[in-house]
């Protein structure tokens, strides 16, 4: 499986789409953070709730793009027939999916780290321009960033699992975005007892989001790990059942 | 290495694409795999290589299924219907990635590219290759592991006349080196000059397995004989393992 991880990692860094998505995620994270901060008056900027809200807006962008990167990576293997070559080299479907999931997690970590770097840079510049002091080492900044790195890794793996199961790229990306951005937010508001257990809400929980409707960070992490396992197993079983197509 | 396909069947829902197909691919010979479009050639080859799960039956390479081969790429080289590369990747990068995934020496990359005549354009993106160059790249991938068996699905697609002649010569040379070569095509004239044996598929089932001589016993050309099989299987008896020593082929 180590060979599979190496070749999938090589594929990820040598494909323009991965870099374009990473750049887009950083732009979106910076944009979300800035837009949120701009909504507050100067005297509100020192409030803990202000920083929390702004930080969580940026983590949503990171998690979303991490999921999309996984979806695009997995479905590109079918689109270009790369899955054939992977299986001809490593006939074990389980090893192929496991290698891809590990690389998806690695890509997610990179998205999380770069999103964090962008968030810290934006905060530093924004508060400096407004001449307002900010402690970038406070838990209100660090916790969401650390949580986002971990959640982003899991979202990358979910993207790989979903993409391997769905195969069709437009359907997988549209389905993933709809699940995360259209279906789950209203469920979290209207039916929180169900919505908080869904992957999007579990991911937000991991970033120490203080929303009362969400689970705690650790509980949310466990729920997201379960969703990740489900997605990866679904992808693996679908590959076993249908083959490379 | 001998290849034995035994009772291979593949259903897609209610549609049976491959129906109880049995034949052998012996070493040192070129086995042609012919049939009209949609007759099940590509599906059969993909099932043989483990890219699709069979509904029934098996394919073994010296007694092992593809997934049980200790070094699949060193045993079997394949050209499948898609090259399986990102169009932005160069041939050299694509072969490097395949070699890495298969645990092959990276020194083989340039050797394989040289063998198919792509070394000079090895760093050009595959998306900018002509169809013939793409086919040569697919052949280079198949040759990376210096395999004992070659399974080639429509390898002449897109090749120019010089390329087709080159491919014929290479297939003959590979077989003469002791390799088992299986090549599919629906262009009978192209195959007629190189194959030793033929497997003819019609509607997912085998209608002939045997030597070229056994099929071409009449006054017409091999192309005529195969065409007769494809349009009316009552004119030629269906070959059976007892007639052709298949599926238990030995090299």
PDB file of N, CA and C in Angstrom, chain A residues 3-4 6-8 10-17 76-93 240-245, chain B residues 10 46 49-53 66-69 71-73 78 80-89 93-94 96-104 141:
ATOM      1  N   UNK A   3       3.351   1.910  -1.825  1.00  0.00           N
ATOM      2  CA  UNK A   3       3.575   2.336  -3.214  1.00  0.00           C
ATOM      3  C   UNK A   3       2.363   3.116  -3.723  1.00  0.00           C
ATOM      4  N   UNK A   4       1.173   2.634  -3.348  1.00  0.00           N
ATOM      5  CA  UNK A   4      -0.056   3.325  -3.734  1.00  0.00           C
ATOM      6  C   UNK A   4      -0.120   4.726  -3.158  1.00  0.00           C
ATOM      7  N   UNK A   6       2.446   6.562  -2.332  1.00  0.00           N
ATOM      8  CA  UNK A   6       3.445   7.388  -3.033  1.00  0.00           C
ATOM      9  C   UNK A   6       2.924   7.873  -4.383  1.00  0.00           C
ATOM     10  N   UNK A   7       2.317   6.950  -5.117  1.00  0.00           N
ATOM     11  CA  UNK A   7       1.896   7.327  -6.469  1.00  0.00           C
ATOM     12  C   UNK A   7       0.674   8.242  -6.417  1.00  0.00           C
ATOM     13  N   UNK A   8      -0.219   8.049  -5.439  1.00  0.00           N
ATOM     14  CA  UNK A   8      -1.373   8.952  -5.317  1.00  0.00           C
ATOM     15  C   UNK A   8      -0.924  10.343  -4.885  1.00  0.00           C
ATOM     16  N   UNK A  10       2.014  11.627  -5.540  1.00  0.00           N
ATOM     17  CA  UNK A  10       2.665  12.182  -6.728  1.00  0.00           C
ATOM     18  C   UNK A  10       1.618  12.711  -7.699  1.00  0.00           C
ATOM     19  N   UNK A  11       0.534  11.958  -7.846  1.00  0.00           N
ATOM     20  CA  UNK A  11      -0.541  12.386  -8.736  1.00  0.00           C
ATOM     21  C   UNK A  11      -1.187  13.673  -8.222  1.00  0.00           C
ATOM     22  N   UNK A  12      -1.381  13.737  -6.896  1.00  0.00           N
ATOM     23  CA  UNK A  12      -2.049  14.918  -6.317  1.00  0.00           C
ATOM     24  C   UNK A  12      -1.225  16.181  -6.540  1.00  0.00           C
ATOM     25  N   UNK A  13       0.084  16.080  -6.334  1.00  0.00           N
ATOM     26  CA  UNK A  13       0.889  17.301  -6.458  1.00  0.00           C
ATOM     27  C   UNK A  13       1.197  17.656  -7.911  1.00  0.00           C
ATOM     28  N   UNK A  14       0.998  16.700  -8.817  1.00  0.00           N
ATOM     29  CA  UNK A  14       1.317  16.994 -10.217  1.00  0.00           C
ATOM     30  C   UNK A  14       0.078  17.298 -11.044  1.00  0.00           C
ATOM     31  N   UNK A  15      -1.070  17.423 -10.369  1.00  0.00           N
ATOM     32  CA  UNK A  15      -2.309  17.731 -11.091  1.00  0.00           C
ATOM     33  C   UNK A  15      -2.711  19.174 -10.803  1.00  0.00           C
ATOM     34  N   UNK A  16      -2.873  19.998 -11.840  1.00  0.00           N
ATOM     35  CA  UNK A  16      -3.184  21.414 -11.613  1.00  0.00           C
ATOM     36  C   UNK A  16      -4.430  21.638 -10.773  1.00  0.00           C
ATOM     37  N   UNK A  17      -5.427  20.755 -10.925  1.00  0.00           N
ATOM     38  CA  UNK A  17      -6.690  20.959 -10.208  1.00  0.00           C
ATOM     39  C   UNK A  17      -6.481  21.062  -8.700  1.00  0.00           C
ATOM     40  N   UNK A  76     -11.832  11.841 -10.717  1.00  0.00           N
ATOM     41  CA  UNK A  76     -10.913  11.987 -11.861  1.00  0.00           C
ATOM     42  C   UNK A  76     -10.303  10.640 -12.236  1.00  0.00           C
ATOM     43  N   UNK A  77     -10.129   9.776 -11.260  1.00  0.00           N
ATOM     44  CA  UNK A  77      -9.575   8.456 -11.557  1.00  0.00           C
ATOM     45  C   UNK A  77     -10.483   7.680 -12.513  1.00  0.00           C
ATOM     46  N   UNK A  78     -11.783   7.882 -12.384  1.00  0.00           N
ATOM     47  CA  UNK A  78     -12.725   7.228 -13.311  1.00  0.00           C
ATOM     48  C   UNK A  78     -12.803   8.010 -14.616  1.00  0.00           C
ATOM     49  N   UNK A  79     -12.796   9.337 -14.497  1.00  0.00           N
ATOM     50  CA  UNK A  79     -12.931  10.178 -15.694  1.00  0.00           C
ATOM     51  C   UNK A  79     -11.793   9.920 -16.677  1.00  0.00           C
ATOM     52  N   UNK A  80     -10.584   9.776 -16.168  1.00  0.00           N
ATOM     53  CA  UNK A  80      -9.423   9.581 -17.044  1.00  0.00           C
ATOM     54  C   UNK A  80      -8.995   8.117 -17.132  1.00  0.00           C
ATOM     55  N   UNK A  81      -9.706   7.226 -16.464  1.00  0.00           N
ATOM     56  CA  UNK A  81      -9.352   5.810 -16.525  1.00  0.00           C
ATOM     57  C   UNK A  81      -8.146   5.439 -15.678  1.00  0.00           C
ATOM     58  N   UNK A  82      -7.734   6.339 -14.799  1.00  0.00           N
ATOM     59  CA  UNK A  82      -6.554   6.059 -13.981  1.00  0.00           C
ATOM     60  C   UNK A  82      -6.786   4.876 -13.044  1.00  0.00           C
ATOM     61  N   UNK A  83      -8.042   4.659 -12.688  1.00  0.00           N
ATOM     62  CA  UNK A  83      -8.367   3.548 -11.788  1.00  0.00           C
ATOM     63  C   UNK A  83      -7.935   2.210 -12.406  1.00  0.00           C
ATOM     64  N   UNK A  84      -8.001   2.109 -13.754  1.00  0.00           N
ATOM     65  CA  UNK A  84      -7.547   0.880 -14.427  1.00  0.00           C
ATOM     66  C   UNK A  84      -6.076   0.623 -14.103  1.00  0.00           C
ATOM     67  N   UNK A  85      -5.266   1.672 -14.264  1.00  0.00           N
ATOM     68  CA  UNK A  85      -3.820   1.497 -14.059  1.00  0.00           C
ATOM     69  C   UNK A  85      -3.513   1.201 -12.593  1.00  0.00           C
ATOM     70  N   UNK A  86      -4.263   1.829 -11.686  1.00  0.00           N
ATOM     71  CA  UNK A  86      -4.034   1.558 -10.260  1.00  0.00           C
ATOM     72  C   UNK A  86      -4.320   0.092  -9.943  1.00  0.00           C
ATOM     73  N   UNK A  87      -5.429  -0.422 -10.486  1.00  0.00           N
ATOM     74  CA  UNK A  87      -5.801  -1.812 -10.184  1.00  0.00           C
ATOM     75  C   UNK A  87      -4.925  -2.823 -10.920  1.00  0.00           C
ATOM     76  N   UNK A  88      -4.394  -2.438 -12.078  1.00  0.00           N
ATOM     77  CA  UNK A  88      -3.480  -3.351 -12.767  1.00  0.00           C
ATOM     78  C   UNK A  88      -2.157  -3.475 -11.991  1.00  0.00           C
ATOM     79  N   UNK A  89      -1.777  -2.405 -11.304  1.00  0.00           N
ATOM     80  CA  UNK A  89      -0.551  -2.461 -10.496  1.00  0.00           C
ATOM     81  C   UNK A  89      -0.804  -3.082  -9.132  1.00  0.00           C
ATOM     82  N   UNK A  90      -1.940  -2.773  -8.541  1.00  0.00           N
ATOM     83  CA  UNK A  90      -2.283  -3.265  -7.207  1.00  0.00           C
ATOM     84  C   UNK A  90      -3.715  -3.793  -7.255  1.00  0.00           C
ATOM     85  N   UNK A  91      -3.876  -5.106  -7.526  1.00  0.00           N
ATOM     86  CA  UNK A  91      -5.231  -5.635  -7.726  1.00  0.00           C
ATOM     87  C   UNK A  91      -6.120  -5.615  -6.479  1.00  0.00           C
ATOM     88  N   UNK A  92      -5.547  -5.358  -5.318  1.00  0.00           N
ATOM     89  CA  UNK A  92      -6.369  -5.323  -4.105  1.00  0.00           C
ATOM     90  C   UNK A  92      -7.168  -4.026  -4.052  1.00  0.00           C
ATOM     91  N   UNK A  93      -8.491  -4.152  -4.162  1.00  0.00           N
ATOM     92  CA  UNK A  93      -9.344  -2.964  -4.122  1.00  0.00           C
ATOM     93  C   UNK A  93      -9.202  -2.236  -2.789  1.00  0.00           C
ATOM     94  N   UNK A 240     -15.412  -2.855  -5.321  1.00  0.00           N
ATOM     95  CA  UNK A 240     -15.402  -4.322  -5.387  1.00  0.00           C
ATOM     96  C   UNK A 240     -16.570  -4.815  -6.247  1.00  0.00           C
ATOM     97  N   UNK A 241     -17.740  -4.208  -6.037  1.00  0.00           N
ATOM     98  CA  UNK A 241     -18.939  -4.686  -6.734  1.00  0.00           C
ATOM     99  C   UNK A 241     -18.907  -4.375  -8.226  1.00  0.00           C
ATOM    100  N   UNK A 242     -18.490  -3.169  -8.572  1.00  0.00           N
ATOM    101  CA  UNK A 242     -18.563  -2.741  -9.978  1.00  0.00           C
ATOM    102  C   UNK A 242     -17.241  -2.860 -10.709  1.00  0.00           C
ATOM    103  N   UNK A 243     -16.163  -3.062  -9.981  1.00  0.00           N
ATOM    104  CA  UNK A 243     -14.854  -3.054 -10.619  1.00  0.00           C
ATOM    105  C   UNK A 243     -14.516  -1.653 -11.086  1.00  0.00           C
ATOM    106  N   UNK A 244     -13.579  -1.580 -12.023  1.00  0.00           N
ATOM    107  CA  UNK A 244     -13.152  -0.264 -12.504  1.00  0.00           C
ATOM    108  C   UNK A 244     -14.163   0.335 -13.480  1.00  0.00           C
ATOM    109  N   UNK A 245     -15.161  -0.444 -13.873  1.00  0.00           N
ATOM    110  CA  UNK A 245     -16.196   0.059 -14.782  1.00  0.00           C
ATOM    111  C   UNK A 245     -15.829  -0.150 -16.228  1.00  0.00           C
TER     112      UNK A 245
ATOM    113  N   UNK B  10     -20.197 -12.665 -17.757  1.00  0.00           N
ATOM    114  CA  UNK B  10     -20.348 -11.362 -17.126  1.00  0.00           C
ATOM    115  C   UNK B  10     -21.716 -10.776 -17.469  1.00  0.00           C
ATOM    116  N   UNK B  46     -11.322  -7.107 -19.780  1.00  0.00           N
ATOM    117  CA  UNK B  46     -11.335  -6.408 -18.485  1.00  0.00           C
ATOM    118  C   UNK B  46     -11.622  -7.387 -17.340  1.00  0.00           C
ATOM    119  N   UNK B  49      -8.502  -9.347 -16.539  1.00  0.00           N
ATOM    120  CA  UNK B  49      -7.484  -8.568 -15.814  1.00  0.00           C
ATOM    121  C   UNK B  49      -7.936  -8.133 -14.423  1.00  0.00           C
ATOM    122  N   UNK B  50      -9.134  -8.559 -14.041  1.00  0.00           N
ATOM    123  CA  UNK B  50      -9.614  -8.213 -12.703  1.00  0.00           C
ATOM    124  C   UNK B  50     -10.175  -6.810 -12.607  1.00  0.00           C
ATOM    125  N   UNK B  51     -10.347  -6.131 -13.748  1.00  0.00           N
ATOM    126  CA  UNK B  51     -10.905  -4.780 -13.708  1.00  0.00           C
ATOM    127  C   UNK B  51     -12.419  -4.815 -13.561  1.00  0.00           C
ATOM    128  N   UNK B  52     -13.009  -5.948 -13.906  1.00  0.00           N
ATOM    129  CA  UNK B  52     -14.430  -6.190 -13.660  1.00  0.00           C
ATOM    130  C   UNK B  52     -14.547  -7.549 -12.984  1.00  0.00           C
ATOM    131  N   UNK B  53     -15.474  -7.650 -12.057  1.00  0.00           N
ATOM    132  CA  UNK B  53     -15.679  -8.934 -11.376  1.00  0.00           C
ATOM    133  C   UNK B  53     -16.513  -9.844 -12.273  1.00  0.00           C
ATOM    134  N   UNK B  66      -5.340 -13.067 -11.720  1.00  0.00           N
ATOM    135  CA  UNK B  66      -4.523 -11.847 -11.825  1.00  0.00           C
ATOM    136  C   UNK B  66      -4.245 -11.261 -10.448  1.00  0.00           C
ATOM    137  N   UNK B  67      -5.277 -11.262  -9.596  1.00  0.00           N
ATOM    138  CA  UNK B  67      -5.094 -10.636  -8.280  1.00  0.00           C
ATOM    139  C   UNK B  67      -4.167 -11.445  -7.378  1.00  0.00           C
ATOM    140  N   UNK B  68      -3.942 -12.715  -7.716  1.00  0.00           N
ATOM    141  CA  UNK B  68      -3.044 -13.541  -6.904  1.00  0.00           C
ATOM    142  C   UNK B  68      -1.607 -13.541  -7.422  1.00  0.00           C
ATOM    143  N   UNK B  69      -1.361 -12.884  -8.552  1.00  0.00           N
ATOM    144  CA  UNK B  69       0.008 -12.842  -9.077  1.00  0.00           C
ATOM    145  C   UNK B  69       0.890 -12.015  -8.137  1.00  0.00           C
ATOM    146  N   UNK B  71       3.635 -10.368  -8.710  1.00  0.00           N
ATOM    147  CA  UNK B  71       4.042  -9.106  -9.354  1.00  0.00           C
ATOM    148  C   UNK B  71       3.265  -8.996 -10.666  1.00  0.00           C
ATOM    149  N   UNK B  72       2.025  -8.519 -10.587  1.00  0.00           N
ATOM    150  CA  UNK B  72       1.155  -8.558 -11.782  1.00  0.00           C
ATOM    151  C   UNK B  72       1.747  -7.910 -13.017  1.00  0.00           C
ATOM    152  N   UNK B  73       2.362  -6.745 -12.850  1.00  0.00           N
ATOM    153  CA  UNK B  73       2.885  -6.035 -14.028  1.00  0.00           C
ATOM    154  C   UNK B  73       4.076  -6.763 -14.656  1.00  0.00           C
ATOM    155  N   UNK B  78      -0.768  -4.999 -20.140  1.00  0.00           N
ATOM    156  CA  UNK B  78      -2.091  -4.838 -20.762  1.00  0.00           C
ATOM    157  C   UNK B  78      -2.254  -3.463 -21.383  1.00  0.00           C
ATOM    158  N   UNK B  80      -5.506  -1.484 -22.157  1.00  0.00           N
ATOM    159  CA  UNK B  80      -6.960  -1.499 -22.017  1.00  0.00           C
ATOM    160  C   UNK B  80      -7.542  -0.338 -22.795  1.00  0.00           C
ATOM    161  N   UNK B  81      -8.864  -0.206 -22.754  1.00  0.00           N
ATOM    162  CA  UNK B  81      -9.502   0.743 -23.676  1.00  0.00           C
ATOM    163  C   UNK B  81      -9.216   2.202 -23.361  1.00  0.00           C
ATOM    164  N   UNK B  82      -8.724   2.506 -22.151  1.00  0.00           N
ATOM    165  CA  UNK B  82      -8.368   3.889 -21.821  1.00  0.00           C
ATOM    166  C   UNK B  82      -6.914   3.889 -21.346  1.00  0.00           C
ATOM    167  N   UNK B  83      -6.178   4.944 -21.702  1.00  0.00           N
ATOM    168  CA  UNK B  83      -4.762   4.958 -21.324  1.00  0.00           C
ATOM    169  C   UNK B  83      -4.593   5.151 -19.821  1.00  0.00           C
ATOM    170  N   UNK B  84      -5.561   5.830 -19.185  1.00  0.00           N
ATOM    171  CA  UNK B  84      -5.515   5.951 -17.735  1.00  0.00           C
ATOM    172  C   UNK B  84      -4.529   6.967 -17.225  1.00  0.00           C
ATOM    173  N   UNK B  85      -4.327   8.033 -17.987  1.00  0.00           N
ATOM    174  CA  UNK B  85      -3.393   9.085 -17.564  1.00  0.00           C
ATOM    175  C   UNK B  85      -4.103  10.426 -17.587  1.00  0.00           C
ATOM    176  N   UNK B  86      -3.687  11.311 -16.687  1.00  0.00           N
ATOM    177  CA  UNK B  86      -4.185  12.683 -16.748  1.00  0.00           C
ATOM    178  C   UNK B  86      -3.612  13.322 -18.018  1.00  0.00           C
ATOM    179  N   UNK B  87      -4.447  14.013 -18.809  1.00  0.00           N
ATOM    180  CA  UNK B  87      -3.941  14.560 -20.082  1.00  0.00           C
ATOM    181  C   UNK B  87      -2.826  15.596 -19.908  1.00  0.00           C
ATOM    182  N   UNK B  88      -2.719  16.159 -18.719  1.00  0.00           N
ATOM    183  CA  UNK B  88      -1.652  17.134 -18.487  1.00  0.00           C
ATOM    184  C   UNK B  88      -0.322  16.483 -18.140  1.00  0.00           C
ATOM    185  N   UNK B  89      -0.348  15.182 -17.880  1.00  0.00           N
ATOM    186  CA  UNK B  89       0.896  14.482 -17.538  1.00  0.00           C
ATOM    187  C   UNK B  89       1.642  14.085 -18.799  1.00  0.00           C
ATOM    188  N   UNK B  93       6.153  11.009 -17.104  1.00  0.00           N
ATOM    189  CA  UNK B  93       5.567  11.057 -15.760  1.00  0.00           C
ATOM    190  C   UNK B  93       4.559   9.915 -15.573  1.00  0.00           C
ATOM    191  N   UNK B  94       3.745   9.677 -16.601  1.00  0.00           N
ATOM    192  CA  UNK B  94       2.739   8.606 -16.503  1.00  0.00           C
ATOM    193  C   UNK B  94       3.416   7.259 -16.264  1.00  0.00           C
ATOM    194  N   UNK B  96       6.378   6.772 -15.099  1.00  0.00           N
ATOM    195  CA  UNK B  96       7.041   6.804 -13.789  1.00  0.00           C
ATOM    196  C   UNK B  96       6.042   6.456 -12.685  1.00  0.00           C
ATOM    197  N   UNK B  97       4.831   7.005 -12.816  1.00  0.00           N
ATOM    198  CA  UNK B  97       3.812   6.726 -11.795  1.00  0.00           C
ATOM    199  C   UNK B  97       3.384   5.261 -11.837  1.00  0.00           C
ATOM    200  N   UNK B  98       3.235   4.718 -13.032  1.00  0.00           N
ATOM    201  CA  UNK B  98       2.863   3.295 -13.132  1.00  0.00           C
ATOM    202  C   UNK B  98       3.984   2.426 -12.562  1.00  0.00           C
ATOM    203  N   UNK B  99       5.227   2.760 -12.915  1.00  0.00           N
ATOM    204  CA  UNK B  99       6.358   1.972 -12.401  1.00  0.00           C
ATOM    205  C   UNK B  99       6.416   2.044 -10.877  1.00  0.00           C
ATOM    206  N   UNK B 100       6.167   3.239 -10.334  1.00  0.00           N
ATOM    207  CA  UNK B 100       6.170   3.399  -8.876  1.00  0.00           C
ATOM    208  C   UNK B 100       5.068   2.560  -8.244  1.00  0.00           C
ATOM    209  N   UNK B 101       3.880   2.638  -8.817  1.00  0.00           N
ATOM    210  CA  UNK B 101       2.752   1.898  -8.222  1.00  0.00           C
ATOM    211  C   UNK B 101       2.954   0.395  -8.300  1.00  0.00           C
ATOM    212  N   UNK B 102       3.724  -0.054  -9.294  1.00  0.00           N
ATOM    213  CA  UNK B 102       3.927  -1.502  -9.474  1.00  0.00           C
ATOM    214  C   UNK B 102       5.236  -1.987  -8.877  1.00  0.00           C
ATOM    215  N   UNK B 103       6.016  -1.082  -8.312  1.00  0.00           N
ATOM    216  CA  UNK B 103       7.293  -1.492  -7.724  1.00  0.00           C
ATOM    217  C   UNK B 103       8.328  -1.884  -8.767  1.00  0.00           C
ATOM    218  N   UNK B 104       8.241  -1.284  -9.959  1.00  0.00           N
ATOM    219  CA  UNK B 104       9.198  -1.581 -11.029  1.00  0.00           C
ATOM    220  C   UNK B 104      10.347  -0.575 -11.011  1.00  0.00           C
ATOM    221  N   UNK B 141       3.417   1.360 -21.486  1.00  0.00           N
ATOM    222  CA  UNK B 141       2.984   0.978 -20.135  1.00  0.00           C
ATOM    223  C   UNK B 141       2.907  -0.545 -20.026  1.00  0.00           C
TER     224      UNK B 141
END
